[in-house]
Short mmCIF file of C-alpha atoms and ligand atoms in Angstrom, two decimals:
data_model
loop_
_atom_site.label_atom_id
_atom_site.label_comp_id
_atom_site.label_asym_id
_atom_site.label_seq_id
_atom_site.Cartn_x
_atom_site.Cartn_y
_atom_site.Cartn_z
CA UNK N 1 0.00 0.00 0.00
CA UNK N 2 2.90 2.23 0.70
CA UNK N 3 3.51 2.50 -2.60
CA UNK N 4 0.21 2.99 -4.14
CA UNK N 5 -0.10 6.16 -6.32
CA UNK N 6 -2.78 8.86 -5.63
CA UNK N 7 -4.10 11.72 -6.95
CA UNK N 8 -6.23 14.67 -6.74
CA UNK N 9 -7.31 17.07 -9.01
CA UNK N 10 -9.87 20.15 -9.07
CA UNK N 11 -11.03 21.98 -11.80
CA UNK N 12 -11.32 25.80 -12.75
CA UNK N 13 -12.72 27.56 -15.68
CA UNK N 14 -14.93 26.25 -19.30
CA UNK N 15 -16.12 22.97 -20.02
CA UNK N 16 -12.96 22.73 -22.33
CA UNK N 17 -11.28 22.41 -19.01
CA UNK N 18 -13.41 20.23 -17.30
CA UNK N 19 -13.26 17.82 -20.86
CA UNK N 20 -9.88 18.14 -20.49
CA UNK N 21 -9.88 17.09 -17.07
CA UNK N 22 -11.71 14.02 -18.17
CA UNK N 23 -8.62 13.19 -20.32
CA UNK N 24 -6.20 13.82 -17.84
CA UNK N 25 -7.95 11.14 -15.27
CA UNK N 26 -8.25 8.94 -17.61
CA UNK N 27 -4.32 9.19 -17.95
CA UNK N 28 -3.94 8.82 -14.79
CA UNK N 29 -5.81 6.21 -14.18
CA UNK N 30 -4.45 3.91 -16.83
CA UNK N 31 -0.94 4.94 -15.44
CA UNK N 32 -2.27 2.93 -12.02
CA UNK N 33 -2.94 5.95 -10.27
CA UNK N 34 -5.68 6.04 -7.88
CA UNK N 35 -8.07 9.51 -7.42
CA UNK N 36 -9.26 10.47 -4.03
CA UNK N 37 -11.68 13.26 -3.19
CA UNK N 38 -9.38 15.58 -1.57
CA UNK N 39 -6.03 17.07 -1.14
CA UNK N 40 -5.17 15.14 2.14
CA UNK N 41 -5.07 11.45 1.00
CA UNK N 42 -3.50 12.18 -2.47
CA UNK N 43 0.20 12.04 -2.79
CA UNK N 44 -0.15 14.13 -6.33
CA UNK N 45 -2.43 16.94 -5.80
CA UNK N 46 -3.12 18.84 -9.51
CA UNK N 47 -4.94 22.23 -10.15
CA UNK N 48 -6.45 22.35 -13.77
CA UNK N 49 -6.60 26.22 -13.51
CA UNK N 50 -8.38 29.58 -15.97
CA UNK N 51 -7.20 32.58 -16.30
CA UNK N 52 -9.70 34.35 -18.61
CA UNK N 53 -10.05 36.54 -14.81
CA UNK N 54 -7.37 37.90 -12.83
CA UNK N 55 -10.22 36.32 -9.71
CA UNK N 56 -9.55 32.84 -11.52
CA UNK N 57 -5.93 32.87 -11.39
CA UNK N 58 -5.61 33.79 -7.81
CA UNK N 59 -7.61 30.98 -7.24
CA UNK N 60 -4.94 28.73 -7.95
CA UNK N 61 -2.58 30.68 -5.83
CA UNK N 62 -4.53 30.68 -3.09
CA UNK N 63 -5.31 26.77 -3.32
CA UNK N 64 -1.24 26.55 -3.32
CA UNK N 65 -0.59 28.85 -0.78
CA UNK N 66 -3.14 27.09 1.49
CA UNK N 67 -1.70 23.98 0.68
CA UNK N 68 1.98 24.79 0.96
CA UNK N 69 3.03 22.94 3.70
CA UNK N 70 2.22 19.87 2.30
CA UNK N 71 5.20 18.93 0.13
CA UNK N 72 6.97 18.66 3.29
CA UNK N 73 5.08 15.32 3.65
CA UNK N 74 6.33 14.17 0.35
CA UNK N 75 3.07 15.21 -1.89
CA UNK N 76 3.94 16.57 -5.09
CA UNK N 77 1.95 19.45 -7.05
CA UNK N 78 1.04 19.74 -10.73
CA UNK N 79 -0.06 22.98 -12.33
CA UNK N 80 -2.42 22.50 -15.73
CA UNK N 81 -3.95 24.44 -18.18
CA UNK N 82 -4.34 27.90 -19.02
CA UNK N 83 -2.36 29.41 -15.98
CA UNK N 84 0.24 26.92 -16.71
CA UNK N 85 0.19 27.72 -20.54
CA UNK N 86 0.38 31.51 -19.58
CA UNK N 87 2.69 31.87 -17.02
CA UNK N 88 4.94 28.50 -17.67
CA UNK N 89 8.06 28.37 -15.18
CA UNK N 90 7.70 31.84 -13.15
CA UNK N 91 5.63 29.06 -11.48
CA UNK N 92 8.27 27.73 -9.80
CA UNK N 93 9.43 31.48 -8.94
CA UNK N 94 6.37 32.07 -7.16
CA UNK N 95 5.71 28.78 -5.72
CA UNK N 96 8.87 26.58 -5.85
CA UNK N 97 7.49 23.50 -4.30
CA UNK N 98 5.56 22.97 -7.55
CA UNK N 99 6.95 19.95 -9.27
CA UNK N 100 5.13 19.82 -12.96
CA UNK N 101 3.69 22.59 -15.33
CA UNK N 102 1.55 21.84 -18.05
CA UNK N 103 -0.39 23.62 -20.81
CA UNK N 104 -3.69 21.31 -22.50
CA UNK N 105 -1.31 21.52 -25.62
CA UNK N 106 1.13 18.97 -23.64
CA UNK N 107 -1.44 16.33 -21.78
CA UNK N 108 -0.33 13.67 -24.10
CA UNK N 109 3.02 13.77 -22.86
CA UNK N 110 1.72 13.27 -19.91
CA UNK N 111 3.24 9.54 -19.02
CA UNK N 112 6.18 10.66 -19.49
CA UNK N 113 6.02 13.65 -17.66
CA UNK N 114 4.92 11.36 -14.52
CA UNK N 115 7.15 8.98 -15.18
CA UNK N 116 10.24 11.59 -14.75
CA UNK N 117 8.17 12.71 -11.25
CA UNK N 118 8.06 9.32 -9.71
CA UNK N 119 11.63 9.13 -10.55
CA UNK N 120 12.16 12.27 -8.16
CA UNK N 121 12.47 15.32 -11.02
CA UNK N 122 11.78 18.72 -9.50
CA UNK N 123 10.75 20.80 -12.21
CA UNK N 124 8.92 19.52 -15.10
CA UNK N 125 7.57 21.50 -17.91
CA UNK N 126 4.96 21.25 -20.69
CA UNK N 127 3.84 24.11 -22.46
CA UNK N 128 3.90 23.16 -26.61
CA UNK N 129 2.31 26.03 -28.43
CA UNK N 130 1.27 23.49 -31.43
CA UNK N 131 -1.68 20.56 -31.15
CA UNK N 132 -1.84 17.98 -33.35
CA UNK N 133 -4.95 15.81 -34.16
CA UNK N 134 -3.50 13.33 -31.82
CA UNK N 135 -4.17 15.32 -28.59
CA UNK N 136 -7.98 14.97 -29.74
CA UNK N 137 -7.60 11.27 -28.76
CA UNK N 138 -9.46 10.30 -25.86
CA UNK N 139 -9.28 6.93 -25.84
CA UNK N 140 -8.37 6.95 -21.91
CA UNK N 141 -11.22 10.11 -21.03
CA UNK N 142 -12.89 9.13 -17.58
CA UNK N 143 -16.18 10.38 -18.50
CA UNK N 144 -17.69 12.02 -15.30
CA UNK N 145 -21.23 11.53 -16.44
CA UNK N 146 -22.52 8.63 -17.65
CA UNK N 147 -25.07 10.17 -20.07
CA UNK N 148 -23.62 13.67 -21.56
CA UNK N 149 -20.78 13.13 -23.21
CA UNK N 150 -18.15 15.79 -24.34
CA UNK N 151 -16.61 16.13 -27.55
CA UNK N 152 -14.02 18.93 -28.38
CA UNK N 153 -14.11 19.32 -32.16
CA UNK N 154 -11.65 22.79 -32.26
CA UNK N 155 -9.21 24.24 -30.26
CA UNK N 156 -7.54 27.34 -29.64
CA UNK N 157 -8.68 30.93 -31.20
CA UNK N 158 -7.10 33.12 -33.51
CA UNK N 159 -9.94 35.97 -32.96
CA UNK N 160 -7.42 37.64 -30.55
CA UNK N 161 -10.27 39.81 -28.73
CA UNK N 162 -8.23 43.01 -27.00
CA UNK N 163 -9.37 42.10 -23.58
CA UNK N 164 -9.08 38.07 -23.68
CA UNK N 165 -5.82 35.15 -22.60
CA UNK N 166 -8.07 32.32 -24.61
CA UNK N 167 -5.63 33.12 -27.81
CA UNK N 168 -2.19 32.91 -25.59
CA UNK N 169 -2.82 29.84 -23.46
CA UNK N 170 -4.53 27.66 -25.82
CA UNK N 171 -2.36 28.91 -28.74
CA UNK N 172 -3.85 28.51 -32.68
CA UNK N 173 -7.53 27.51 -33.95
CA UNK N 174 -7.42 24.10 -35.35
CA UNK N 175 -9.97 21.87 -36.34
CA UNK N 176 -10.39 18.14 -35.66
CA UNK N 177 -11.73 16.20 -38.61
CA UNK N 178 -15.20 15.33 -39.07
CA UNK N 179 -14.78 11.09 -39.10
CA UNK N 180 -12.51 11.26 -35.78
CA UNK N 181 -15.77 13.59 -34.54
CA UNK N 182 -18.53 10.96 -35.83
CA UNK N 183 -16.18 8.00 -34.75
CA UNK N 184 -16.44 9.11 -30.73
CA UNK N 185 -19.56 10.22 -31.18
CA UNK N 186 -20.73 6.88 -32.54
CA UNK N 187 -18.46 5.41 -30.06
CA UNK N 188 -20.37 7.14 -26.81
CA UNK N 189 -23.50 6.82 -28.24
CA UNK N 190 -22.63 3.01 -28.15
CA UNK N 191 -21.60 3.69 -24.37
CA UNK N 192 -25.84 4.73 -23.61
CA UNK N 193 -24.27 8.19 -23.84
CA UNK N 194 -27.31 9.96 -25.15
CA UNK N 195 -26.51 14.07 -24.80
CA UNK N 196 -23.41 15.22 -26.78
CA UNK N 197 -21.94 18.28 -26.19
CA UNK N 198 -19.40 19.61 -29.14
CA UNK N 199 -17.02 22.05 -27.62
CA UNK N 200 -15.16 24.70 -28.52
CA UNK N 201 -13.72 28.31 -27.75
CA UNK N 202 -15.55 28.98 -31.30
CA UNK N 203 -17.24 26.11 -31.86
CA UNK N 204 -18.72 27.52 -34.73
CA UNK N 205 -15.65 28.53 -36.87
CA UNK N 206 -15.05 24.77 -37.30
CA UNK N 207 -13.33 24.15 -40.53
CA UNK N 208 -13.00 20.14 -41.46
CA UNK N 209 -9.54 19.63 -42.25
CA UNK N 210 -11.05 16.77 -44.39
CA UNK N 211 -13.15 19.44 -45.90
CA UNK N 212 -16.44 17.00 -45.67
CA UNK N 213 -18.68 18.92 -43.72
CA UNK N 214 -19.45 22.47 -42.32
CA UNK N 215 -20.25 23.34 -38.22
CA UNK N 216 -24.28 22.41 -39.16
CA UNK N 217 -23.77 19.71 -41.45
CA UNK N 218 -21.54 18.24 -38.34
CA UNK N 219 -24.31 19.49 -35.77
CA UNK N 220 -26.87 17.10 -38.22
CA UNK N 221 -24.56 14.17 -38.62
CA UNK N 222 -23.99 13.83 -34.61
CA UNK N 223 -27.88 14.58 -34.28
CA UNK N 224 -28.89 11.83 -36.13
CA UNK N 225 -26.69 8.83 -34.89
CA UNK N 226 -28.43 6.02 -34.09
CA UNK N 227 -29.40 6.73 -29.59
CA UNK N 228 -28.64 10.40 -29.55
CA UNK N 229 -31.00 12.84 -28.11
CA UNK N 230 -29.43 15.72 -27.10
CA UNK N 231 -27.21 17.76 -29.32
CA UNK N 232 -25.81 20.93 -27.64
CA UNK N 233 -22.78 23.28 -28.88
CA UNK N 234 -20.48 26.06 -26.97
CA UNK N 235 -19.75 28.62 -27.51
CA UNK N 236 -20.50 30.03 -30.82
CA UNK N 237 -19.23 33.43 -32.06
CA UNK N 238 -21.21 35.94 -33.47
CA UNK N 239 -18.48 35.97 -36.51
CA UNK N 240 -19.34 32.77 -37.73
CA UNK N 241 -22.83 32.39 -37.01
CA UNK N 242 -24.29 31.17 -39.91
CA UNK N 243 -27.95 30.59 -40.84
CA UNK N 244 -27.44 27.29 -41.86
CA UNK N 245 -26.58 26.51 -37.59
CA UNK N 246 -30.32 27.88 -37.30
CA UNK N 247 -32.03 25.63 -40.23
CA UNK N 248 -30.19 22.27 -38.53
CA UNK N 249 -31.82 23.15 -35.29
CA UNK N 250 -35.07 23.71 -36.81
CA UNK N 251 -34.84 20.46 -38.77
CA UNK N 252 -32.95 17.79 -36.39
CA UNK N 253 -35.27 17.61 -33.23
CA UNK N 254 -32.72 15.88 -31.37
CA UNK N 255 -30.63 19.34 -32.06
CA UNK N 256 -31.03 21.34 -28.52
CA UNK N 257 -33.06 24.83 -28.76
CA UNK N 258 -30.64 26.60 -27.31
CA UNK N 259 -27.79 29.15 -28.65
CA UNK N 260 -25.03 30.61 -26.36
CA UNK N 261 -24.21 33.67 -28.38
CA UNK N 262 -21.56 36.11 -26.13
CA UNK N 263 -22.16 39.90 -27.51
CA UNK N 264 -19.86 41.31 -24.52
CA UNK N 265 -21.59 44.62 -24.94
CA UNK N 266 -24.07 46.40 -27.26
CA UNK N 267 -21.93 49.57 -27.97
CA UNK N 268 -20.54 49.86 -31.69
CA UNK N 269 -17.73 51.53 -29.86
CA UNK N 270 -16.95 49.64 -27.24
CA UNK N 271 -17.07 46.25 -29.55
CA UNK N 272 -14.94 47.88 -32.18
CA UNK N 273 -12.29 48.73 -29.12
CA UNK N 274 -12.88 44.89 -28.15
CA UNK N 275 -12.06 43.93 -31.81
CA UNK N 276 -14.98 41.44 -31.88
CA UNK N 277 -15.50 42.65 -35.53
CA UNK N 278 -19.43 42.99 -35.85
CA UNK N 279 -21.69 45.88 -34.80
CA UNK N 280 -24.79 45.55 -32.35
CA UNK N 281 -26.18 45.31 -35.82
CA UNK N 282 -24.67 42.98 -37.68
CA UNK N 283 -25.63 41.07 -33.83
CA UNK N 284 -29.57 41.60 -34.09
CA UNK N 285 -29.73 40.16 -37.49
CA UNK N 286 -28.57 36.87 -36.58
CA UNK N 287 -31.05 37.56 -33.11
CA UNK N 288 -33.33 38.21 -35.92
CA UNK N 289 -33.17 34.55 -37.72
CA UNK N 290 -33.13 32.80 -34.25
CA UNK N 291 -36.22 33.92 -33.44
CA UNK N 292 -37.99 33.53 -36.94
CA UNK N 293 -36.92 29.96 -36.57
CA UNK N 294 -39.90 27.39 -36.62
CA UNK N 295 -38.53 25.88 -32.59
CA UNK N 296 -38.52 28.43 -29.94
CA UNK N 297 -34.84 28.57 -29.70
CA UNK N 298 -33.42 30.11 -25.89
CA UNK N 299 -30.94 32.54 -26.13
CA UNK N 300 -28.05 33.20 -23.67
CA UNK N 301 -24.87 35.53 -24.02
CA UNK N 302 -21.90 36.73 -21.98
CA UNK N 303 -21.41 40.42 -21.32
CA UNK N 304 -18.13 42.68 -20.20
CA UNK N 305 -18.78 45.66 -18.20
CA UNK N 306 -16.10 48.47 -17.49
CA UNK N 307 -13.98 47.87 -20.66
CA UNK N 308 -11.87 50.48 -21.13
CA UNK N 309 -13.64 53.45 -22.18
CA UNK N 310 -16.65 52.24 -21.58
CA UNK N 311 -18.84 55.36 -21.15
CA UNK N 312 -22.27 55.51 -19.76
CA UNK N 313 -24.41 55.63 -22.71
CA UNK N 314 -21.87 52.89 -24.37
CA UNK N 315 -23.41 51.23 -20.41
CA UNK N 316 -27.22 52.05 -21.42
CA UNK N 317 -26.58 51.04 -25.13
CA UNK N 318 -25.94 47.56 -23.54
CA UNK N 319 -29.27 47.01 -21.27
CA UNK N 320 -31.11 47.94 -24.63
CA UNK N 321 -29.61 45.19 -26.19
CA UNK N 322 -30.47 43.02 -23.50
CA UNK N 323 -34.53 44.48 -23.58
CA UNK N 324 -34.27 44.25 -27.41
CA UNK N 325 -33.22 40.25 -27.23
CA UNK N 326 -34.71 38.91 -24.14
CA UNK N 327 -31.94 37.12 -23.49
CA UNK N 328 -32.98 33.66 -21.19
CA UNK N 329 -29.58 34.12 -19.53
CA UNK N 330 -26.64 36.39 -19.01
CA UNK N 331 -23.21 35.72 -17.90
CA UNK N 332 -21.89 38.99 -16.69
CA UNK N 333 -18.31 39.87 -15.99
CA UNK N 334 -16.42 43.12 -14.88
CA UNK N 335 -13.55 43.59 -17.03
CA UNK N 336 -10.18 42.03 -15.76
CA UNK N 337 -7.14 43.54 -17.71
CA UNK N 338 -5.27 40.15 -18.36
CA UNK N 339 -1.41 39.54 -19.70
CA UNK N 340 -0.36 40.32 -22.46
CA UNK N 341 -3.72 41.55 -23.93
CA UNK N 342 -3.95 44.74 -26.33
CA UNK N 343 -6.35 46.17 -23.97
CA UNK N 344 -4.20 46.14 -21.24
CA UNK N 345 -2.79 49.48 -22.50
CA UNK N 346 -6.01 51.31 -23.07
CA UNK N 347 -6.26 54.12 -21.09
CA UNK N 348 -9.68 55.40 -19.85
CA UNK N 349 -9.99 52.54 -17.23
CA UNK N 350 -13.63 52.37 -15.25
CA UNK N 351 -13.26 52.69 -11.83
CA UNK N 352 -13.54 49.09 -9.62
CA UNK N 353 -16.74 50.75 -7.96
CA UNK N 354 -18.38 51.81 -10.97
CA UNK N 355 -17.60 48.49 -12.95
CA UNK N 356 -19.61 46.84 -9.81
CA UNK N 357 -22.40 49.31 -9.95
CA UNK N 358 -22.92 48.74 -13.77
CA UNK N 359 -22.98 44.93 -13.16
CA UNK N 360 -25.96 45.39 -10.54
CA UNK N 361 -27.69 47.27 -12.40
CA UNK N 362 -27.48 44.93 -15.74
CA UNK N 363 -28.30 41.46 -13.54
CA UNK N 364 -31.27 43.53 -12.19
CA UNK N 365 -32.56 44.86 -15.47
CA UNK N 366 -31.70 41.02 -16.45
CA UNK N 367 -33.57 39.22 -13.21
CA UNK N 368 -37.18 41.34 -14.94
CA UNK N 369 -36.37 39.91 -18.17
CA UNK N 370 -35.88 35.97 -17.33
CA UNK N 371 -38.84 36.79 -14.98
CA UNK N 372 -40.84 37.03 -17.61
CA UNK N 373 -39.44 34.58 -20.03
CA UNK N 374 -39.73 31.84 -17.78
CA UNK N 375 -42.86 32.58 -16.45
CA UNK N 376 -44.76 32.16 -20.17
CA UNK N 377 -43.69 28.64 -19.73
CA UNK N 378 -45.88 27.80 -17.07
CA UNK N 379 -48.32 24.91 -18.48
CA UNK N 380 -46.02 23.90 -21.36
CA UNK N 381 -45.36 19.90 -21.09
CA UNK N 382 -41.53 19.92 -21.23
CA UNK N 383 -38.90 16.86 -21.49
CA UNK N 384 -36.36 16.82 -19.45
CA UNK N 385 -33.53 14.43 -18.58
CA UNK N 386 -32.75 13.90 -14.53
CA UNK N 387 -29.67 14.91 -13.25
CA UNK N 388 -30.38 14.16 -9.86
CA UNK N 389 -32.52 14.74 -6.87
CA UNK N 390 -33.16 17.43 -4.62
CA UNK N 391 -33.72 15.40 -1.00
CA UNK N 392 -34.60 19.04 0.85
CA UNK N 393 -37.28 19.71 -1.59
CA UNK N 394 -38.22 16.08 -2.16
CA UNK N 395 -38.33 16.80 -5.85
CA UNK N 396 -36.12 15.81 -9.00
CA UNK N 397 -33.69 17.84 -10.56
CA UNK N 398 -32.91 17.72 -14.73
CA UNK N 399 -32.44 20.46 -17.67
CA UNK N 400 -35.22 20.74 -20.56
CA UNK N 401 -33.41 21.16 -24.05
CA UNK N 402 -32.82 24.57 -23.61
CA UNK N 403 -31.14 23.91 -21.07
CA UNK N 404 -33.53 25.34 -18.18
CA UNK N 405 -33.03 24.26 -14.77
CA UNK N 406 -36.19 22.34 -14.34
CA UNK N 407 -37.01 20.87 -10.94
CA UNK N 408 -40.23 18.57 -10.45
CA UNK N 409 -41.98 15.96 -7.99
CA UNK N 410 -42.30 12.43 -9.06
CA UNK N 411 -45.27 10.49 -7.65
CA UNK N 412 -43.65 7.27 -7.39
CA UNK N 413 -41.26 5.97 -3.86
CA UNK N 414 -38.18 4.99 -6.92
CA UNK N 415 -36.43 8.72 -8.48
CA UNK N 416 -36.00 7.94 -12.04
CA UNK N 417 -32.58 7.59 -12.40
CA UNK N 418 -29.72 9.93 -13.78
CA UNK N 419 -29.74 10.62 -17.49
CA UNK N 420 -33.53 9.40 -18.02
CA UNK N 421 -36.21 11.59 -20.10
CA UNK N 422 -39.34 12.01 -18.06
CA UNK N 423 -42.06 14.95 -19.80
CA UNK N 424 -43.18 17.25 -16.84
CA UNK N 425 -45.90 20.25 -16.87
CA UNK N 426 -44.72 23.25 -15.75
CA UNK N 427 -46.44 24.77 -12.48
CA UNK N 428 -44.12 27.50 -11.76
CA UNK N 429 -41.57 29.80 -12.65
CA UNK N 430 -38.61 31.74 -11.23
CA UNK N 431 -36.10 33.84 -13.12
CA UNK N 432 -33.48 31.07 -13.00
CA UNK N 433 -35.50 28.03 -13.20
CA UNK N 434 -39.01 26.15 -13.50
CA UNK N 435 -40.91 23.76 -11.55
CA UNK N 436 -43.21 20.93 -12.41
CA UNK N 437 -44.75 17.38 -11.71
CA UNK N 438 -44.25 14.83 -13.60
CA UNK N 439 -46.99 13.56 -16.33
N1 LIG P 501 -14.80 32.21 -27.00
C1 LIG P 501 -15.93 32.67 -26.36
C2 LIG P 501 -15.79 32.86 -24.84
C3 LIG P 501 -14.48 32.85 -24.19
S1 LIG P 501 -14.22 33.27 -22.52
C4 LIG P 501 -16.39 33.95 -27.03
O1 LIG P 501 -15.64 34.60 -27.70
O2 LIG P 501 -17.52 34.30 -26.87
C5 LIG P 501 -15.80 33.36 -21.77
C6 LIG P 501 -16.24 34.74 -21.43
O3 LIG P 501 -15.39 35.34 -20.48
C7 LIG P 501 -16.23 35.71 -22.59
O4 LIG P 501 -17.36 35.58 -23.39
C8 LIG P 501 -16.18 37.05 -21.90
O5 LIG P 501 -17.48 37.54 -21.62
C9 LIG P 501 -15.47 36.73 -20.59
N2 LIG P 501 -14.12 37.30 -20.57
C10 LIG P 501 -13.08 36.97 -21.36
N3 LIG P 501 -12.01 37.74 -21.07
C11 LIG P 501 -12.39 38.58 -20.08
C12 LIG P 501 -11.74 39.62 -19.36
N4 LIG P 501 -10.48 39.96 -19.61
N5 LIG P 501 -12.44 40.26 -18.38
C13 LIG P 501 -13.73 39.93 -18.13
N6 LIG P 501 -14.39 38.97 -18.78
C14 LIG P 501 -13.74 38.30 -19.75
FE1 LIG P 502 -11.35 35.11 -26.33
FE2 LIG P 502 -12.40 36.44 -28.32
FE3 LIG P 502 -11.27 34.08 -28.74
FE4 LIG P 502 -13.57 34.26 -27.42
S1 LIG P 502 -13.22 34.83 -29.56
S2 LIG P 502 -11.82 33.03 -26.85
S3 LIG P 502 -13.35 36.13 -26.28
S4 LIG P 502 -10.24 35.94 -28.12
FE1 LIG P 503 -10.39 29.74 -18.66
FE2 LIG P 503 -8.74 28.65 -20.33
FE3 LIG P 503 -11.30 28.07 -20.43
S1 LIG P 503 -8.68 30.71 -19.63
S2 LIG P 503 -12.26 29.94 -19.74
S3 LIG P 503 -9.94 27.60 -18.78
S4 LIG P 503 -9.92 28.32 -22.15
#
């Protein structure tokens, strides 16, 4: 037993992380390692981190720093991901007792790189720039869920936004071909997986290097393998959002009715300054053929506030974006200024305090909106698939397709399990999610 290899590792950030975490257990696990459920019984204790915030990267810092001690007792410490990819070895600067550093770009040098740990190496580093189709491979992925699957189908992002780290720690776009896409997919759905996500920083600039399909004639072929029921797709940008995306959804039911489409702010100004490279305009067309579709397609975004120069009416041009769209969710964000980001040298900076105010006053505006949206629901017969119970309430917990929180009671002693389908009437609504009984 003395000898038996453990490990620990917490997540930070997108689901590209928390796929890629999936990859890296999996690794680990077929390398004989052993994962516990916290940092005291593991011997290697790894920190998949983000740093798309300055808040996120502290995190890490803070989980090291409370941690520190530790390696006295022989546990070793593995930085991954995008704080890894960013800030490579002035980790070891600021916390020497760090033993490995690794970018997502490097995971499948990853038996090697514990192989040179166990053998007592103090500094280890992995931070390629370039990805290959081979990092793709998840052949060893411990899928966390039994039912929704995750499929990245392009990394990187070459969009180089003037506020955003995405471009620097996950280095160029490139596209994973459409067969090695079906062939997982095919192989999951095999598995009883029956939700697929796709991921991507921009999913939706997928280019086949085989040059078979575009993004929606991928989005169809996963939709219709044999078992599949859920289709969903993140994060799309506004660039290349095409209408064909919308016609798949409207014609493959087993594509989700939902589109994540980040606008980070409704100011021609402030978007130019964010180089996103599309006007509020150009933004509320493609709004425009979402909502003429034939489904009633939920729409979510992600906004900045407090980008430099961001004036007040640039603030107000914003919430009338949000009244114009109706958004059925909002991820918010004050503005971090982030390495070696154009924006970083922007003058004209928002104060903290106003940045804070600005963000109230948006999620407040928003909170009225989703009010409403998810209160016309009440009496529609949705489907939704259990993700678990909720013992306080007694009821069961699941999403619809558009992803709505949707919590019900079940009339019978047995909760359908995990990853079922049950249809449930809506009785009630709140501005984050619905409640029902089951029918
Ligand atoms: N590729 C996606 C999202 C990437 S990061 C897109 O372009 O839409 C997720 C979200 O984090 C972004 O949509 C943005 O709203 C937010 N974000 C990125 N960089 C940020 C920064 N420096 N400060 C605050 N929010 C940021
Ligand atoms: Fe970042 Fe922009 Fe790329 Fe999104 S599109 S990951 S915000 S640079
Ligand atoms: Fe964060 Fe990296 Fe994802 S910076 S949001 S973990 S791509």
């Amino acid at each position: 037993m003395a000898s038996e290899k453990t490990f620990y590792l917490e997540t930070f950030g997108c689901q590209m992380n928390a796929h890629d975490s999936e990859k890296v257990i999996g690794t680990l696990l077929q390398q004989g390692y052993r994962q516990v459920e916290s940092e005291e019984d593991a011997g290697l204790i790894l920190y998949n981190t983000c740093s798309v915030r300055d808040k996120a990267e502290q995190r890490v810092y803070n989980r090291l720093n409370d941690h520190k001690y530790a390696h006295r007792a022989g546990k070793r410490f593995g930085v991954l991901g995008c704080v890894a990819q960013q800030e490579g070895e002035r980790i070891f600067e600021r916390a020497p007792f760090v033993s490995l550093v690794s970018g997502s770009a490097s995971y499948r040098k990853l038996p090697e790189m514990l192989a040179r740990l166990e053998a007592g190496e103090k500094h280890i580093t992995g931070l390629d720039d370039q990805q290959t189709d081979q990092t793709f491979e998840t052949e060893f992925a411990a899928r966390l869920s039994p039912y929704r699957g995750y499929i990245t189908i392009i990394e990187g992002c070459d969009k180089f936004c003037s506020y955003c780290v995405v471009p620097y720690t996950r280095g160029k776009e490139r596209s994973r071909s459409s067969s090695s896409v079906l062939d997982e997919a095919r192989r999951i759905a095999e598995l009883g997986f029956t939700e697929i996500q796709l991921l991507g920083q921009n999913v939706n600039s997928y280019r086949d290097p085989e040059g078979k399909c575009s993004f929606a004639e991928l989005l169809t072929a996963v939709g219709e393998l044999p078992g599949i029921r859920r289709v969903r797709f993140t994060t799309s940008h506004p660039r290349d959002f095409t209408r064909d995306i919308v016609e798949a959804i409207d014609r493959v039911p087993t594509l989700c009715d939902h589109v994540h489409l980040p606008v980070q702010s409704g100011s021609a100004r402030v978007l130019e300054a964010m180089a996103r490279e599309y006007t509020p305009e150009w933004y509320l067309e493609q709004i425009g053929w979402i909502k003429a579709a034939r489904r009633h397609i939920s729409l979510t975004t992600d906004i900045i506030v407090g980008f430099p120069g961001e004036g007040e009416t640039d603030f107000y041009q914003t919430l009338d974006l949000l009244d114009k769209v109706q958004f059925d969710g909002v991820f918010a964000f004050k503005y971090s200024a982030r390495p070696n980001t154009p924006a970083l040298t922007m003058a004209d900076s928002v104060p903290e305090e106003e940045k804070s105010r600005r963000l109230q006053v948006l999620l407040e505006r928003q909170r009225e909106i989703q009010r409403a949206n998810y209160s016309k629901q009440i009496g529609e017969v949705l489907e939704v698939m259990v993700e678990g119970t909720n013992p306080a309430r007694g009821q069961i917990a699941g999403r619809s397709s558009q992803n709505k929180p949707v919590n019900f009671t079940w009339p019978q002693p047995i909760a359908p399990a995990p990853g079922t389908y049950i249809s449930v009437k809506i009785t009630k609504a709140y501005p984050n999610s619905l409640v029902g009984e089951a029918v």
